[in-house]
Amino acid sequence: MSLERKDLGFRVGTGFFALLLILIVVAIGAELTQQSMRSLRQFGLDFWRTEIWDPVSGEFGALPFIWGTLYSSVVALLIATPIALGIAVFISELCPAVLRQPLVFLTELLAAIPSIVYGLWGIFVLVPAVRALETSLPDSVRRLPIFAGPPLGLGMLSAALVLAIMVIPFTSSVAREVLKSVPGAQREAAYALGATRFEAIRAALFYARTGIIGAVMLGFGRALGETMAVTMVIGNNPQVSLSLFAPQYTMAAVIANEFTEAADELYLSALVEIGLVLFIITLIVNSLSRLLIWSMARSGAAAPAPEPAAAGVVPGTA
């Protein structure tokens, strides 16, 4: 067999596996759409903006679950992003060589811990801590809408804290790799202009800003689909509330809790439609993050390399 045929066979084989992955994603979306068709026909767009979730009377609205999913994920990102970026900057820029690999291992170990373990830790550690925090707040603060709610400990803040811990390894790992891809000439140019180490690191962060945003969005996509840990600490109450202490609900949690209890076809179809909404949101977030990372890689590859100065000639004096 000629080399051209072998090369063609290799391309066709690898292309088949890539196409198979696309077909799997399309098949998942098609199946979710088909199984949720009864709910789509009966409720239409009202399913997205209705707050009532009453299986007994056959009234279903996904707004509390969409709100809880987005709210918990955004709060988790606000907590996790500074910590993850701090870890990435320290490991890639400031960490002594002897500590770099152990810290990388420990950070990535967080991603290997099962979700149920995070949930148990949240119940026994985070929930009492949040309850103590809420009871220690003065009444004037607890009257604010964002801090209102019964002192249960189970609520949005507990879920956001668990999610923040779970997304830190994903965001910090990608941000660390992005910082490693910053050309050394960026830092050297900053030092040549008299910049301090902090200013040189800030210049590297600015150069890698697109990739860092992509890392944050990857963490956001991870937070959107988390199920067990959030289910165990969020309180599972279908309501739309600004309060960090109020028990709320997420899309993944309601599917996990109520899927086996769906007694009729409409109830099951409504739960599958919630899964379809979560599937679409997750695809959009992860696609945007990958596009941002790819755009940074292309711009870095397209940047012209600096020409070396001639021997004995100081740049700028020729």
Coordinates of C-alpha atoms in Angstrom, one line a residue:
M1 CA 0.0 0.0 0.0
S2 CA 1.4 3.4 -1.0
L3 CA 2.1 6.1 1.5
E4 CA -0.7 8.3 0.1
R5 CA -3.3 5.6 0.7
K6 CA -2.0 5.0 4.2
D7 CA -2.2 8.7 4.9
L8 CA -5.7 8.8 3.5
G9 CA -6.8 5.9 5.6
F10 CA -5.4 7.5 8.7
R11 CA -7.3 10.7 8.0
V12 CA -10.5 8.9 7.3
G13 CA -10.2 6.9 10.5
T14 CA -9.5 9.8 12.8
G15 CA -12.1 11.9 11.0
F16 CA -14.7 9.2 11.6
F17 CA -14.1 9.3 15.4
A18 CA -14.4 13.1 15.3
L19 CA -17.6 12.9 13.4
L20 CA -18.9 10.2 15.8
L21 CA -18.4 12.7 18.7
I22 CA -20.5 15.3 16.8
L23 CA -23.2 12.7 16.1
I24 CA -23.4 11.8 19.8
V25 CA -23.9 15.4 20.8
V26 CA -26.6 15.8 18.1
A27 CA -28.3 12.6 19.1
I28 CA -28.4 13.7 22.7
G29 CA -30.0 17.0 21.7
A30 CA -32.5 15.3 19.4
E31 CA -33.5 12.7 22.0
L32 CA -34.0 15.4 24.7
T33 CA -36.1 17.4 22.2
Q34 CA -38.3 14.4 21.3
Q35 CA -38.9 13.3 24.9
S36 CA -39.8 16.9 26.0
M37 CA -42.1 17.5 23.0
R38 CA -45.3 17.2 25.0
S39 CA -44.2 19.9 27.5
L40 CA -43.0 22.1 24.6
R41 CA -46.3 21.9 22.9
Q42 CA -48.4 22.5 26.1
F43 CA -46.4 25.3 27.7
G44 CA -44.3 26.9 25.0
L45 CA -42.2 29.8 26.1
D46 CA -44.3 30.1 29.3
F47 CA -42.3 27.1 30.6
W48 CA -39.2 29.4 30.7
R49 CA -40.8 32.3 32.6
T50 CA -43.4 30.6 34.9
E51 CA -42.5 30.2 38.6
I52 CA -45.2 27.6 39.5
W53 CA -44.0 24.0 39.8
D54 CA -47.0 21.9 40.9
P55 CA -47.0 18.3 39.6
V56 CA -50.3 17.6 41.3
S57 CA -52.2 20.1 39.3
G58 CA -50.0 19.6 36.2
E59 CA -48.5 23.2 36.2
F60 CA -44.9 23.3 35.4
G61 CA -42.6 26.3 35.1
A62 CA -38.8 26.2 35.0
L63 CA -37.9 29.8 36.0
P64 CA -37.0 28.9 39.7
F65 CA -34.6 26.2 38.5
I66 CA -33.0 28.4 35.7
W67 CA -32.6 31.2 38.2
G68 CA -31.1 28.9 40.9
T69 CA -28.7 27.4 38.4
L70 CA -27.4 30.7 37.0
Y71 CA -27.4 32.5 40.4
S72 CA -25.4 29.8 42.1
S73 CA -23.0 29.5 39.3
V74 CA -22.4 33.2 39.0
V75 CA -21.8 33.6 42.8
A76 CA -19.5 30.6 42.7
L77 CA -17.5 32.2 39.9
L78 CA -17.2 35.5 41.8
I79 CA -15.7 33.5 44.7
A80 CA -13.6 31.1 42.8
T81 CA -12.1 33.3 40.1
P82 CA -9.8 35.4 42.2
I83 CA -8.6 32.3 44.1
A84 CA -8.0 30.3 40.9
L85 CA -6.1 33.1 39.3
G86 CA -4.0 33.6 42.4
I87 CA -3.1 29.9 42.4
A88 CA -2.3 30.0 38.6
V89 CA -0.1 33.1 39.0
F90 CA 1.7 31.8 42.0
I91 CA 2.5 28.4 40.4
S92 CA 3.5 29.8 37.0
E93 CA 5.3 32.9 38.1
L94 CA 6.4 32.9 41.8
C95 CA 6.4 29.4 43.1
P96 CA 9.8 27.8 43.9
A97 CA 10.7 24.9 41.6
V98 CA 10.7 22.4 44.5
L99 CA 7.0 23.2 45.4
R100 CA 5.6 23.6 41.8
Q101 CA 4.8 19.9 41.1
P102 CA 3.3 19.2 44.6
L103 CA 1.1 22.2 44.3
V104 CA 0.0 21.3 40.8
F105 CA -0.8 17.8 42.0
L106 CA -2.8 19.0 45.0
T107 CA -4.7 21.5 43.0
E108 CA -5.7 19.0 40.4
L109 CA -6.5 16.4 43.1
L110 CA -9.5 18.6 44.0
A111 CA -11.0 17.8 40.6
A112 CA -10.8 14.0 41.3
I113 CA -12.8 14.1 44.5
P114 CA -16.3 12.7 43.9
S115 CA -19.2 15.1 44.0
I116 CA -20.9 13.2 46.8
V117 CA -17.9 13.7 49.0
Y118 CA -18.1 17.5 48.5
G119 CA -21.8 17.3 49.4
L120 CA -21.1 15.4 52.6
W121 CA -18.4 17.8 53.5
G122 CA -20.8 20.7 52.8
I123 CA -23.5 19.2 55.1
F124 CA -21.2 18.7 58.0
V125 CA -18.9 21.7 57.7
L126 CA -20.3 24.4 55.4
V127 CA -23.9 24.3 56.4
P128 CA -23.2 24.8 60.1
A129 CA -20.7 27.6 59.3
V130 CA -23.2 29.4 57.1
R131 CA -25.8 29.0 59.8
A132 CA -23.5 30.5 62.3
L133 CA -22.7 33.3 60.0
E134 CA -26.3 34.1 59.4
T135 CA -27.2 34.1 63.1
S136 CA -24.3 36.4 63.9
L137 CA -25.3 39.1 61.4
P138 CA -27.1 42.1 63.0
D139 CA -30.8 42.4 62.3
S140 CA -30.3 45.6 60.2
V141 CA -28.2 43.5 57.8
R142 CA -30.5 40.5 57.8
R143 CA -33.4 42.8 56.7
L144 CA -31.6 43.4 53.4
P145 CA -33.1 41.3 50.5
I146 CA -29.8 39.6 49.8
F147 CA -29.3 38.4 53.3
A148 CA -32.9 37.6 54.3
G149 CA -34.1 34.2 55.1
P150 CA -34.4 31.6 57.9
P151 CA -31.2 30.6 59.7
L152 CA -31.1 27.1 58.2
G153 CA -27.6 27.0 56.7
L154 CA -29.1 25.2 53.7
G155 CA -29.4 27.7 50.9
M156 CA -27.8 29.5 48.0
L157 CA -24.6 30.6 49.8
S158 CA -23.7 27.0 50.8
A159 CA -24.3 25.8 47.3
A160 CA -22.2 28.6 45.8
L161 CA -19.3 27.9 48.2
V162 CA -19.3 24.2 47.3
L163 CA -19.4 25.0 43.6
A164 CA -16.5 27.5 44.1
I165 CA -14.3 24.9 45.6
M166 CA -15.2 22.4 42.8
V167 CA -14.5 24.8 39.9
I168 CA -11.2 26.1 41.3
P169 CA -9.0 23.3 39.9
F170 CA -10.5 23.6 36.4
T171 CA -10.1 27.3 36.2
S172 CA -6.7 27.4 37.8
S173 CA -5.3 24.6 35.6
V174 CA -6.4 26.2 32.3
A175 CA -5.3 29.7 33.5
R176 CA -1.9 28.2 34.4
E177 CA -1.4 26.7 31.0
V178 CA -2.4 29.9 29.4
L179 CA 0.1 31.8 31.4
K180 CA 2.8 29.3 30.4
S181 CA 2.0 30.0 26.8
V182 CA 2.8 33.7 27.1
P183 CA 6.0 34.4 25.2
G184 CA 9.0 35.2 27.4
A185 CA 9.6 38.3 25.4
Q186 CA 6.6 39.9 27.0
R187 CA 8.1 39.7 30.4
E188 CA 11.6 40.5 29.2
A189 CA 10.3 43.6 27.5
A190 CA 8.5 44.7 30.7
Y191 CA 11.7 44.2 32.7
A192 CA 13.7 46.1 30.1
L193 CA 11.4 49.1 30.5
G194 CA 12.0 49.1 34.3
A195 CA 8.9 47.3 35.4
T196 CA 8.7 45.6 38.7
R197 CA 7.9 41.9 39.0
F198 CA 4.3 42.7 39.8
E199 CA 4.1 44.9 36.7
A200 CA 5.6 42.2 34.6
I201 CA 3.1 39.7 35.8
R202 CA 0.3 42.2 35.2
A203 CA 1.6 42.6 31.6
A204 CA 1.5 38.8 31.2
L205 CA -2.0 38.6 32.5
F206 CA -3.1 41.3 30.1
Y207 CA -1.5 39.4 27.2
A208 CA -3.3 36.2 28.3
R209 CA -6.6 37.9 29.1
T210 CA -8.6 36.1 26.4
G211 CA -7.4 32.7 27.5
I212 CA -8.1 33.5 31.1
I213 CA -11.6 34.5 30.3
G214 CA -12.0 31.2 28.5
A215 CA -10.7 29.4 31.6
V216 CA -13.3 31.2 33.7
M217 CA -16.1 30.3 31.3
L218 CA -15.0 26.7 31.4
G219 CA -15.4 26.8 35.2
F220 CA -18.8 28.4 34.6
G221 CA -19.8 25.5 32.4
R222 CA -18.6 23.1 35.1
A223 CA -20.7 24.8 37.8
L224 CA -23.8 24.8 35.7
G225 CA -24.1 21.0 35.5
E226 CA -23.1 20.1 39.0
T227 CA -25.7 17.9 40.7
M228 CA -25.2 15.9 43.9
A229 CA -23.1 18.4 45.9
V230 CA -25.5 21.2 45.1
T231 CA -28.6 19.1 45.8
M232 CA -27.4 18.2 49.3
V233 CA -26.8 21.8 50.4
I234 CA -29.0 24.2 48.4
G235 CA -32.3 23.4 50.3
N236 CA -34.3 22.4 47.2
N237 CA -37.1 24.9 47.3
P238 CA -38.4 26.1 43.9
Q239 CA -38.5 29.9 44.4
V240 CA -36.9 32.9 42.8
S241 CA -35.1 34.9 45.5
L242 CA -32.1 37.3 45.7
S243 CA -31.3 36.0 49.2
L244 CA -28.0 34.1 49.6
F245 CA -29.5 32.4 52.7
A246 CA -32.8 31.3 51.1
P247 CA -33.3 27.6 50.1
Q248 CA -33.5 27.4 46.3
Y249 CA -33.3 24.9 43.5
T250 CA -31.2 24.1 40.4
M251 CA -32.0 22.4 37.1
A252 CA -29.7 19.4 37.7
A253 CA -31.0 19.0 41.3
V254 CA -34.7 18.9 40.3
I255 CA -34.0 16.3 37.7
A256 CA -32.0 14.1 40.1
N257 CA -34.6 14.5 42.9
E258 CA -37.9 14.1 40.9
F259 CA -37.1 12.0 37.9
T260 CA -38.0 8.7 39.6
E261 CA -41.2 10.3 41.0
A262 CA -42.6 11.4 37.7
A263 CA -46.0 9.7 37.7
D264 CA -47.4 10.9 34.3
E265 CA -46.1 11.7 30.9
L266 CA -46.4 15.4 31.2
Y267 CA -44.4 15.5 34.4
L268 CA -41.7 13.4 32.8
S269 CA -41.7 15.6 29.7
A270 CA -41.3 18.7 31.8
L271 CA -38.3 17.3 33.6
V272 CA -36.7 16.3 30.3
E273 CA -37.3 19.8 29.0
I274 CA -35.4 21.2 32.0
G275 CA -32.5 18.8 30.9
L276 CA -32.8 20.2 27.4
V277 CA -32.5 23.8 28.6
L278 CA -29.4 22.8 30.8
F279 CA -27.9 21.0 27.8
I280 CA -28.3 24.1 25.5
I281 CA -26.9 26.5 28.1
T282 CA -23.9 24.3 28.9
L283 CA -23.1 23.9 25.1
I284 CA -23.2 27.6 24.6
V285 CA -21.0 28.4 27.6
N286 CA -18.4 25.7 26.7
S287 CA -18.4 26.6 23.0
L288 CA -17.8 30.3 23.8
S289 CA -14.9 29.4 26.2
R290 CA -13.2 27.2 23.6
L291 CA -13.6 29.9 20.9
L292 CA -11.9 32.4 23.2
I293 CA -9.0 30.0 23.9
W294 CA -8.6 29.2 20.2
S295 CA -8.6 32.8 19.2
M296 CA -5.8 33.5 21.7
A297 CA -3.8 30.6 20.3
R298 CA -4.2 31.8 16.7
S299 CA -3.3 35.4 17.6
G300 CA -0.2 34.2 19.4
A301 CA 0.9 32.0 16.5
A302 CA 0.3 34.8 14.0
A303 CA 2.4 37.4 16.0
P304 CA 5.7 38.0 14.2
A305 CA 8.8 37.0 16.0
P306 CA 11.2 39.9 16.9
E307 CA 14.2 40.1 14.6
P308 CA 17.6 39.6 16.3
A309 CA 19.8 42.6 16.5
A310 CA 23.0 42.6 14.5
A311 CA 26.2 41.8 16.5
G312 CA 27.7 44.9 18.1
V313 CA 24.6 47.1 17.4
V314 CA 22.4 48.3 20.2
P315 CA 18.7 48.4 19.1
G316 CA 17.5 51.9 18.6
T317 CA 21.0 53.4 17.9
A318 CA 21.7 52.1 14.4

